[in-house]
XYZ file of C-alpha atoms in Angstrom:
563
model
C 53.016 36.659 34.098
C 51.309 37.853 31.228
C 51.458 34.142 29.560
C 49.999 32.946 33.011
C 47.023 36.226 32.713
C 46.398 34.599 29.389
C 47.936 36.378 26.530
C 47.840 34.663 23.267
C 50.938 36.849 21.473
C 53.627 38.689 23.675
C 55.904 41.142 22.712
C 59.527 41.305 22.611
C 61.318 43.902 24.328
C 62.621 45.779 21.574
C 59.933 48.688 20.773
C 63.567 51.133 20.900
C 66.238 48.559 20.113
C 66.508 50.284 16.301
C 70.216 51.967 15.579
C 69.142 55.598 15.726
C 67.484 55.208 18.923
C 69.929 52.680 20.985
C 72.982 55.425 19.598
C 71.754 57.655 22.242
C 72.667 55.549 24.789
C 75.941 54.193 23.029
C 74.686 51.004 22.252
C 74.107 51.468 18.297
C 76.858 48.451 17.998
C 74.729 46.512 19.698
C 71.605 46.698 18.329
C 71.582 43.048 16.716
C 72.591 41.315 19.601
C 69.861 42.769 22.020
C 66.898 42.051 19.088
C 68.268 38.363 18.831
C 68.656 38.246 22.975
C 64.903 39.640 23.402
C 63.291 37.292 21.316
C 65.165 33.953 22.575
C 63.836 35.556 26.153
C 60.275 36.155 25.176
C 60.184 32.460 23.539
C 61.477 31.035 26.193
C 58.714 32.605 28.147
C 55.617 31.690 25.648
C 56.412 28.100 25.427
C 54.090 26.145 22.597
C 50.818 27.229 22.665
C 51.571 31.340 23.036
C 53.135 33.688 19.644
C 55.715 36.235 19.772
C 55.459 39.365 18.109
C 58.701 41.703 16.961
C 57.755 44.966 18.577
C 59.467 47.834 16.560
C 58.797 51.312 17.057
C 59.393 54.405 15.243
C 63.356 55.350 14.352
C 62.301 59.200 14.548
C 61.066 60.986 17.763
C 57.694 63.049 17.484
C 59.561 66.130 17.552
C 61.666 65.670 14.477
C 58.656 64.477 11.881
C 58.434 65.648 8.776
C 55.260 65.857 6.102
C 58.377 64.180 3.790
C 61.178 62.593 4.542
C 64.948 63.942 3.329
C 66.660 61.445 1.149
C 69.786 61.281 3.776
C 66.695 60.730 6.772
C 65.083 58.241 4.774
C 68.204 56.276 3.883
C 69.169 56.164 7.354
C 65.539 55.131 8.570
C 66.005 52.100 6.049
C 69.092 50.955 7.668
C 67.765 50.905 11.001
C 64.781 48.957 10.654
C 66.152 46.243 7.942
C 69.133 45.933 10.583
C 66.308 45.248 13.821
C 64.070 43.647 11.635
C 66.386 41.181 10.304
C 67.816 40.237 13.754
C 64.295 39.594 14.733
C 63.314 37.514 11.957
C 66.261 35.397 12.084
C 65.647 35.149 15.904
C 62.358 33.346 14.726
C 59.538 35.305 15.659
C 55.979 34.353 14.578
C 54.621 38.558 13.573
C 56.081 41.882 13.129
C 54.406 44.278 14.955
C 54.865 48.224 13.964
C 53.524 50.062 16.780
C 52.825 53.723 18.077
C 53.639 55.240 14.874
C 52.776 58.877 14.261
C 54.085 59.294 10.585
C 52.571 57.144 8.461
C 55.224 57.639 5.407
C 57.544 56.225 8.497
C 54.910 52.991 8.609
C 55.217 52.190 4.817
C 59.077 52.129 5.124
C 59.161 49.569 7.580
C 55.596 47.452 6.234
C 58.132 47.373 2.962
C 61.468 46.088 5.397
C 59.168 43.552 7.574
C 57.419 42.092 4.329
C 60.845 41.335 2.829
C 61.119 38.177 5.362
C 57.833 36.862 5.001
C 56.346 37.350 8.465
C 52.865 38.251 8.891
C 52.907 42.299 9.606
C 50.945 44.322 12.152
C 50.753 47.585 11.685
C 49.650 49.760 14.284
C 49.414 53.484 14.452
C 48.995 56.277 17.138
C 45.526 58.349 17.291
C 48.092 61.735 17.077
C 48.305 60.913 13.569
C 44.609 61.205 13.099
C 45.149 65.370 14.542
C 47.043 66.315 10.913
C 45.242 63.215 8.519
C 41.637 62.151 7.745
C 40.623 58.627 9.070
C 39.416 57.351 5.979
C 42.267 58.428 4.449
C 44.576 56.834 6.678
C 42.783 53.565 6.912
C 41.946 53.513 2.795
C 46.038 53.679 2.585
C 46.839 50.345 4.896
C 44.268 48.712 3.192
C 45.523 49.000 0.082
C 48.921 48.378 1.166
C 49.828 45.325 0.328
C 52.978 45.002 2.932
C 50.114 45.369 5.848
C 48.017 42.100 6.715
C 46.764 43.806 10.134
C 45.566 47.258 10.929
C 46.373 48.155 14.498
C 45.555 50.927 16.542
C 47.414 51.571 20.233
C 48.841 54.149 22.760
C 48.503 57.738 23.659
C 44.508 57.182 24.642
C 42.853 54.993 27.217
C 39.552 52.939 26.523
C 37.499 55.488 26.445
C 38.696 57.993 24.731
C 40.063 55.470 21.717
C 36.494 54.176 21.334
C 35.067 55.889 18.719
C 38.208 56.337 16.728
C 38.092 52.165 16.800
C 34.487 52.045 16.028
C 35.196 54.002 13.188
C 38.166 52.427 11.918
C 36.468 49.009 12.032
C 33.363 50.499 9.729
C 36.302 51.690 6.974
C 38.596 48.994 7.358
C 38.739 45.868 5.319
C 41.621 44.243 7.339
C 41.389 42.482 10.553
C 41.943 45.278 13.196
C 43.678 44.612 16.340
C 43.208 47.739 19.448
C 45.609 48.361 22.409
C 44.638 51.109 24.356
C 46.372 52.756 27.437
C 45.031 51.687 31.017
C 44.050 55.782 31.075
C 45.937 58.533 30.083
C 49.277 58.923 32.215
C 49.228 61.093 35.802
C 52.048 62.181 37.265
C 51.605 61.505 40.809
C 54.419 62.205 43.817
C 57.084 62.128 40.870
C 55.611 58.876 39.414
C 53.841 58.475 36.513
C 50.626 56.491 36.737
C 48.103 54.534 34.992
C 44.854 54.810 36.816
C 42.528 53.276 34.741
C 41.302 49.409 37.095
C 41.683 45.680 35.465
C 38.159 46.205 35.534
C 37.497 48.870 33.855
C 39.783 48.539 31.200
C 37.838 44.773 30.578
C 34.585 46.574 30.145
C 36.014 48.215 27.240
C 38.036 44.700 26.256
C 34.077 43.295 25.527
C 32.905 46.896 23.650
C 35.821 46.515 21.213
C 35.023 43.004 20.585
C 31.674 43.582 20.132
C 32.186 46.434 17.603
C 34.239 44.315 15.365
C 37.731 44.467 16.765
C 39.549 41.024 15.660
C 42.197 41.208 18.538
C 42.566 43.643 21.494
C 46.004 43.965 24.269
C 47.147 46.592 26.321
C 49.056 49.355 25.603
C 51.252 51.369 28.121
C 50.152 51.258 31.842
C 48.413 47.635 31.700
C 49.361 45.185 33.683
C 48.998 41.277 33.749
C 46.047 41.830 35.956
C 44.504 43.873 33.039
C 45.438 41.354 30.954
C 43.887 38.509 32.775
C 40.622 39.837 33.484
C 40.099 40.671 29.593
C 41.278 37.566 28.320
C 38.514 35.994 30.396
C 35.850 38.371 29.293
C 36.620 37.857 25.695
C 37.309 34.637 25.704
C 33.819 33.663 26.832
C 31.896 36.273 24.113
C 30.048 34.810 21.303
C 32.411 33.897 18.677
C 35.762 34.069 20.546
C 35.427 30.641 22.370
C 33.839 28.128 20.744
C 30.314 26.627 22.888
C 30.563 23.467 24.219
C 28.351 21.358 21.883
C 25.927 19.742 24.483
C 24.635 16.386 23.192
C 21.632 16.178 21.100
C 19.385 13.258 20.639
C 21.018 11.926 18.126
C 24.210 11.261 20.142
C 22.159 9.815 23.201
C 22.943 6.467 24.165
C 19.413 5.254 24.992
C 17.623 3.109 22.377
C 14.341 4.274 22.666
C 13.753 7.403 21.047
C 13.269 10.727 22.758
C 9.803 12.113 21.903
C 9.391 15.488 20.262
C 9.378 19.157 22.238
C 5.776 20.277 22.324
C 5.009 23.100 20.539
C 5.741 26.691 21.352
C 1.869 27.409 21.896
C 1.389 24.494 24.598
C 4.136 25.864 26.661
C 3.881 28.357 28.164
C 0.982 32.011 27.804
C 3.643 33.998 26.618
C 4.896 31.067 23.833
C 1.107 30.646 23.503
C 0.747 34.421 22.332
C 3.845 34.690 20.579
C 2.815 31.621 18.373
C -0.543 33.116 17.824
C 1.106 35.971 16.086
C -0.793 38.735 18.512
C 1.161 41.602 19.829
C 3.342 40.373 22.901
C 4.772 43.028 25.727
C 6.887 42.545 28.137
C 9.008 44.961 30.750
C 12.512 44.894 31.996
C 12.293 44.960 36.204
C 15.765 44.220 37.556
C 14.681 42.125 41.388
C 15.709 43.544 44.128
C 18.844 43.816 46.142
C 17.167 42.113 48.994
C 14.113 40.518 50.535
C 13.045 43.878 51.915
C 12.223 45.092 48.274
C 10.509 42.042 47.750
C 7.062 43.963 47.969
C 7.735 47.045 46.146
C 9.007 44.719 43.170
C 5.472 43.232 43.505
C 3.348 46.006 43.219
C 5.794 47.395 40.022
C 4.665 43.685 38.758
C 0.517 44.541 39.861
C 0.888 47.618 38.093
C 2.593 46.421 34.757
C -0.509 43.376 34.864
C -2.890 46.338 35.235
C -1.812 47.911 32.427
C -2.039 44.665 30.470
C 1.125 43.822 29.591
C 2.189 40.060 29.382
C 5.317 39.322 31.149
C 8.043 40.541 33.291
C 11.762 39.983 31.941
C 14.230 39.375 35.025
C 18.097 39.660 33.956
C 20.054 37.776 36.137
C 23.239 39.703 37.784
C 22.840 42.069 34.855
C 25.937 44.216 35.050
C 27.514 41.195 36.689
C 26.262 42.859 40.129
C 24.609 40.612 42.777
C 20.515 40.942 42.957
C 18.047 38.841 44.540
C 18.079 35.404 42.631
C 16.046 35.516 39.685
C 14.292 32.124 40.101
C 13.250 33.159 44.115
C 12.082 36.619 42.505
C 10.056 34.579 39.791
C 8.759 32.055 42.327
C 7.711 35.067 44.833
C 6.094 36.361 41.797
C 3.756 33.331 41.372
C 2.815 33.179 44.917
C 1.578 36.544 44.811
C -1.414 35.532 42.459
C 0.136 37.191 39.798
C -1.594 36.332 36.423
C 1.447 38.377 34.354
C 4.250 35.519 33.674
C 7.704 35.688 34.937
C 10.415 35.617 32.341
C 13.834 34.574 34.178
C 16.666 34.975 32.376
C 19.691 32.060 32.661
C 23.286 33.800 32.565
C 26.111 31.105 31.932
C 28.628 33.128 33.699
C 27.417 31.787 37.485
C 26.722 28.363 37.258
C 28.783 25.281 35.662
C 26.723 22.922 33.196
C 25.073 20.732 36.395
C 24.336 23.654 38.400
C 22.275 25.403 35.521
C 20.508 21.942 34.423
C 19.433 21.905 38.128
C 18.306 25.301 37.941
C 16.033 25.336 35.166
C 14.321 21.954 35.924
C 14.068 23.027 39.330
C 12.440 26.560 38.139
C 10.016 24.451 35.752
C 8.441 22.720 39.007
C 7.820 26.056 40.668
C 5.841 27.087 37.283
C 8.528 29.002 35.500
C 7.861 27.883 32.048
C 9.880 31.061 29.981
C 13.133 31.417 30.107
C 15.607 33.699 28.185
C 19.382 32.069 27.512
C 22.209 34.651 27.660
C 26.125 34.376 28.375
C 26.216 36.869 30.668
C 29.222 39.796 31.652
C 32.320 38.870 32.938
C 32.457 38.943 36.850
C 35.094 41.380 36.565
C 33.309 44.015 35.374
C 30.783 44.427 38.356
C 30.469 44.635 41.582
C 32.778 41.657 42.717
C 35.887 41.800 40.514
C 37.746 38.885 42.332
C 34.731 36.472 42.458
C 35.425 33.864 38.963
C 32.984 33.399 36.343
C 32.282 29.970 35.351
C 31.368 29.794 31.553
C 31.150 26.055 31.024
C 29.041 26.728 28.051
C 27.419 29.893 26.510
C 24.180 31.129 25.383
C 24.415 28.498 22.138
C 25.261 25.850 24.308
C 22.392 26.801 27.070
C 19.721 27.113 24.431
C 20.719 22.998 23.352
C 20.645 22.239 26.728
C 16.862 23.657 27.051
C 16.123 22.163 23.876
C 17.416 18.655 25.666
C 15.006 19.349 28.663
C 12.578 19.863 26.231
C 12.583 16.597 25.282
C 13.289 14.767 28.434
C 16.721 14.088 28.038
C 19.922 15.830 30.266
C 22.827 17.552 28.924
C 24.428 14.354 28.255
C 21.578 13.293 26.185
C 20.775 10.383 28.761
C 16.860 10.507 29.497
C 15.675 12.655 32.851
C 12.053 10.232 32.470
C 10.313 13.305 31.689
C 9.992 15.741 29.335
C 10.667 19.770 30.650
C 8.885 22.032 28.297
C 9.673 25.482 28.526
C 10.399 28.093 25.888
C 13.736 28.978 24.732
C 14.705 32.984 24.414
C 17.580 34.394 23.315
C 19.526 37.711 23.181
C 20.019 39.579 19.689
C 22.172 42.717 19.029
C 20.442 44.525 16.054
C 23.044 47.414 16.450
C 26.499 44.993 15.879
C 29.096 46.307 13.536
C 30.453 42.498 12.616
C 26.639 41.651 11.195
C 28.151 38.148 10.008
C 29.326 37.459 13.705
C 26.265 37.929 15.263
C 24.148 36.607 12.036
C 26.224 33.277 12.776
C 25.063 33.304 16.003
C 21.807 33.918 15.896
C 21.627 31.312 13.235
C 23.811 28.843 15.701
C 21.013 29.650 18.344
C 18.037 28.736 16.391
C 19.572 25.527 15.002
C 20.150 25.030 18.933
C 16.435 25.036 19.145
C 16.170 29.150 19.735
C 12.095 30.141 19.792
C 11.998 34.201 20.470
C 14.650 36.399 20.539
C 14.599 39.621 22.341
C 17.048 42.506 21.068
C 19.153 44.799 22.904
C 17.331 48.862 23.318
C 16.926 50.396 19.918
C 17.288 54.078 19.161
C 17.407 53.552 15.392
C 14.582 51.995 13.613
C 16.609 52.145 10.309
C 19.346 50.529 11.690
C 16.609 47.758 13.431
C 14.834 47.183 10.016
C 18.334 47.257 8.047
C 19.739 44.317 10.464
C 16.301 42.732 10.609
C 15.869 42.297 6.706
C 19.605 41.191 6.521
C 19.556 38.547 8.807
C 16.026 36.954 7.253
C 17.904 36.318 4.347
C 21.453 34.706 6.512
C 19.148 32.432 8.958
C 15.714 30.820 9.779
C 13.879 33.207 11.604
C 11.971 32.924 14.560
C 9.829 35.872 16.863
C 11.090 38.617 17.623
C 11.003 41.021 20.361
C 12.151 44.535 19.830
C 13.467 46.140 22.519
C 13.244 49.983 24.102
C 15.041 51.831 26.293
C 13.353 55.144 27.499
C 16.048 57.567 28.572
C 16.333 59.618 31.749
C 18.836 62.006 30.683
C 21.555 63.028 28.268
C 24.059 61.406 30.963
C 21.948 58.213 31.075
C 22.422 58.019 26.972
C 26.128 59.229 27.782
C 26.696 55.801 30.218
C 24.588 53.818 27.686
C 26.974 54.425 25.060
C 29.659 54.078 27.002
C 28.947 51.633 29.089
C 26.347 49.041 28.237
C 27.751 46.516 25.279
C 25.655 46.135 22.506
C 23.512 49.753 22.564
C 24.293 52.576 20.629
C 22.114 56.192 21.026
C 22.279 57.716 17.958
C 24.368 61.328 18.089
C 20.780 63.656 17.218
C 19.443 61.719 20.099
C 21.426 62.193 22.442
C 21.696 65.910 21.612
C 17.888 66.275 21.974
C 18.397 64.828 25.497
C 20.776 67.622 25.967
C 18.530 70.088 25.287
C 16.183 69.447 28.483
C 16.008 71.842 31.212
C 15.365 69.558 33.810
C 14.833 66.094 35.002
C 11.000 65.763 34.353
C 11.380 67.157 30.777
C 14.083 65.110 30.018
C 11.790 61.839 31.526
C 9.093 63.152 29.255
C 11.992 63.755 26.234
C 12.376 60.312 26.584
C 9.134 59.009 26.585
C 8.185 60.890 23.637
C 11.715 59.043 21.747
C 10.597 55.750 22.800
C 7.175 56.153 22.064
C 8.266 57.468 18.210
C 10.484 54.583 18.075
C 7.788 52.006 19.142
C 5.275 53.663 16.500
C 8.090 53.681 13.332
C 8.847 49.973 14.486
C 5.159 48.826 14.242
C 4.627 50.579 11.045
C 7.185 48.314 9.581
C 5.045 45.160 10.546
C 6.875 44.670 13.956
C 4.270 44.117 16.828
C 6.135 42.756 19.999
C 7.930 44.688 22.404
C 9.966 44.801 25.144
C 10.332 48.309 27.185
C 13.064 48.448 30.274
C 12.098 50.449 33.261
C 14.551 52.695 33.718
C 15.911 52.723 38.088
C 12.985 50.389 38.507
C 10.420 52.968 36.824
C 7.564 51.218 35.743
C 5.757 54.130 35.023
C 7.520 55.344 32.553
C 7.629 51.940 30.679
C 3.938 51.347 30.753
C 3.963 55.004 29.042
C 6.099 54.155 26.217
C 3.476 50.767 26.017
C 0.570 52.573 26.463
């Protein structure tokens, strides 16, 4: 099942199957013959394209660790994990993996044993360890151990609570880093222990590790193969874990005349035109409505955002993977309210396949829409609508060549549409990533794809923002950017962003001053005033264009923080 829910590595069923542990159960004569048995069953199961991994566990129980072990308890412990390990290797699996230990002098014993038959070794620790040690002291240790290849972290806490013991792991840690969390810490329920924590849930936090730098994430105790599945499809779509379908470029068109050139970013469209020019560019966030009965109230948050000069309106599309009034009927509603601020849709890969979004956008370029902003989009699963299936043909690399196709009159296939369809090509940007390189590479990969503006996820911290900004101008061409702001409501609403929202971070002495308000209104006004600071240290630092999200559909307090 888990094969089917799209594991890449399973585990063998051994995590006990050491001498000292199967003895309680008089099976310590044994032990080799249920290692070799669980592996030939768990390859059986994986087939070709799917790796095993030798799941060993500790030989000592929690209750009998010691800061150092006896000579007698460490001979012993030696015995029992070259005898498992052996079995396992010579069963032929592809990784060791040492997991849910809470004594790390325990974890160098066995790193020693496993190395011995050259298999790649995982090594994987419990957070309880981190109660009696110092991260960085932990972490500095299995990096310099040279019997470790992977640093793993796994049971005991759910998502959640193992997040920002990962995210600071991955900032110490030189060594790929692989995180299994519990679905939830255990309940007992009627006399059964439970795992409460949903598929869906546990897949929001799948993405966050990923995006903080996490090489490899699984599930730990309580996930099932529905967990399983609903992750692997969420991370298998994020930038950098799949591959984007290269979409034909000119070059590889079969037509013999030549394609001509896109026209340039100040003939396409006013807010191109602007953002050429170099002068200031605004825009705010409005999610559209759930239906057509919010239809006007959406338009009179647009009147008042046009009063207040600012240039466009940014529409996400699903954001949150939750079902809204479609962004190109919201745009086009937009325009026939004699509107003069421009509509900026965005395109989300995870709804339509390759034909439906090439429809889309050429169809959205006839009813005026002329900026669009290219993003892969959440994983159904995390939303609203956890059994509907995301689609994914390509991602936000592969979207932006595809509107850089259009652009010059030819299709995804690079066969001529007999016109051109110039619009301009946005992009997303995540100034606040832990892997820089990962998202450098894709930003770069999205302006070779023909990228003209990018528009960042909220910032809290303009030294982070200016750090990541002067970094990547020296990794990849760069093109506009638009920096964007979150004003917050509350400290609960910075809570949920952290938590919550891949790709944002609110700084700790943030969110503290958002603690301190009394009430809602000084809390709004608390995070005005933040914004507005932010916006001002931002276009000190040369940085003119901005993007400000109205928080529950409060354009108000965005055309503050613009004003």
């Amino acid at each position: 099942d888990y094969v089917a829910a799209g594991a890449d590595v399973i585990e063998t069923n051994t995590f006990g199957a050491n001498r000292i542990k199967l003895a309680e159960f008089g099976l310590a004569e044994k032990t080799g013959e249920i290692n070799f048995r669980a592996v030939e069953i768990a390859r059986k199961e994986a087939g070709n394209d799917v790796l095993v991994a030798a799941s060993c566990g500790p030989c000592i129980s929690d209750s009998t660790v010691q800061t150092e072990f006896s000579s007698a308890i460490l001979n012993e412990v030696r015995d029992a994990f070259n005898e498992q390990i052996s079995a396992l290797a010579k069963a032929g699996v592809d990784l060791i993996f040492l997991e849910t230990f809470t004594d790390f002098d325990e974890l160098l014993v066995a790193a020693k044993i496993s190395k011995q038959y050259s298999l790649p070794v995982l090594a994987s620790i419990s957070p309880v360890v981190f109660e009696t040690s110092p991260v960085d002291e932990i972490v500095k240790k299995m990096d310099d151990c040279s019997d470790i290849d992977v640093i793993g972290l796994n049971c005991y806490f759910g998502p959640a609570e193992m997040f920002d013991i990962a995210r600071k792991i991955r900032t110490l840690a030189k060594k790929p880093l692989v995180i299994m969390p519990n679905a939830g810490r255990p309940h007992e329920i009627g006399g059964r222990t439970l795992y409460l924590n949903s598929p869906e849930y546990f897949t929001e936090f799948a993405k966050k590790y990923i995006e903080i730098g996490a090489n490899g994430i699984g599930g730990c105790c309580g996930t099932t193969p529905a967990h399983i599945r609903m992750a692997s499809r969420a991370v298998h779509v994020m930038s950098g874990v799949k591959q984007h379908i290269e979409i034909a470029d000119s070059g590889s068109a079969a037509d013999t005349i030549q394609p001509p050139e896109a026209l340039p970013l100040s003939e396409k469209s006013p807010f191109g035109k602007k953002i050429a020019s170099g002068k200031p560019v605004t825009s705010v966030e409005i999610i559209p409505p759930r239906n057509h009965d919010g239809i006007e109230a959406f338009i009179e948050k647009c009147r008042m955002c046009e009063r207040a000069g600012i240039d466009a309106i940014n529409l996400p599309d699903g954001p949150r993977a939750s079902a809204r009034m479609s962004v190109i009927a919201t745009a086009a509603t937009m325009l026939r309210s004699n509107l003069e601020i421009e509509p900026v849709p965005h395109c989300c890969c995870r709804d339509r396949n390759l034909i439906g979004m090439q429809s889309d956008i050429i169809g959205g370029f006839s009813l005026g829409l002329k900026t669009w902003l290219f993003i892969t989009g959440d994983p159904p699963k995390l939303g609203n609508y956890p059994d509907a299936a995301g689609v994914f043909d390509i991602d936000a690399v592969g979207a932006t060549q595809l509107a850089t196709n259009l652009n010059r009159g030819l299709d995804a296939a690079g066969q001529s549409l007999g016109a051109q369809i110039p619009i301009t090509v946005g992009v997303g940007l995540n100034p606040v990533t832990v892997d820089f390189n990962r998202e450098a590479q894709r930003f770069r990969a999205k302006v070779e794809a023909g990228a003209e503006f990018a528009i960042t996820q909220p910032v809290f911290d303009t030294e982070v923002l200016l750090r990541f900004l002067d970094l990547l101008a020296e990794y990849s061409p760069m093109i506009p950017v638009v920096i964007g702001i979150y004003p917050l409501l509350s400290a609960k609403n910075a809570d949920f962003m952290n938590r919550y929202v891949p790709g944002v971070h609110v700084p700790e002495k943030v969110v503290r001053r958002m603690e301190q308000c009394k009430d809602r209104e000084t809390a709004i006004s608390t995070g005005i005033e933040i914004a507005r600071t932010t916006r001002s240290e931002i276009e000190s630092a040369g940085f003119k264009n901005f993007q400000v999200s109205a928080p529950l559909g409060r354009t108000d307090i965005a055309i503050k923080v613009l004003a």
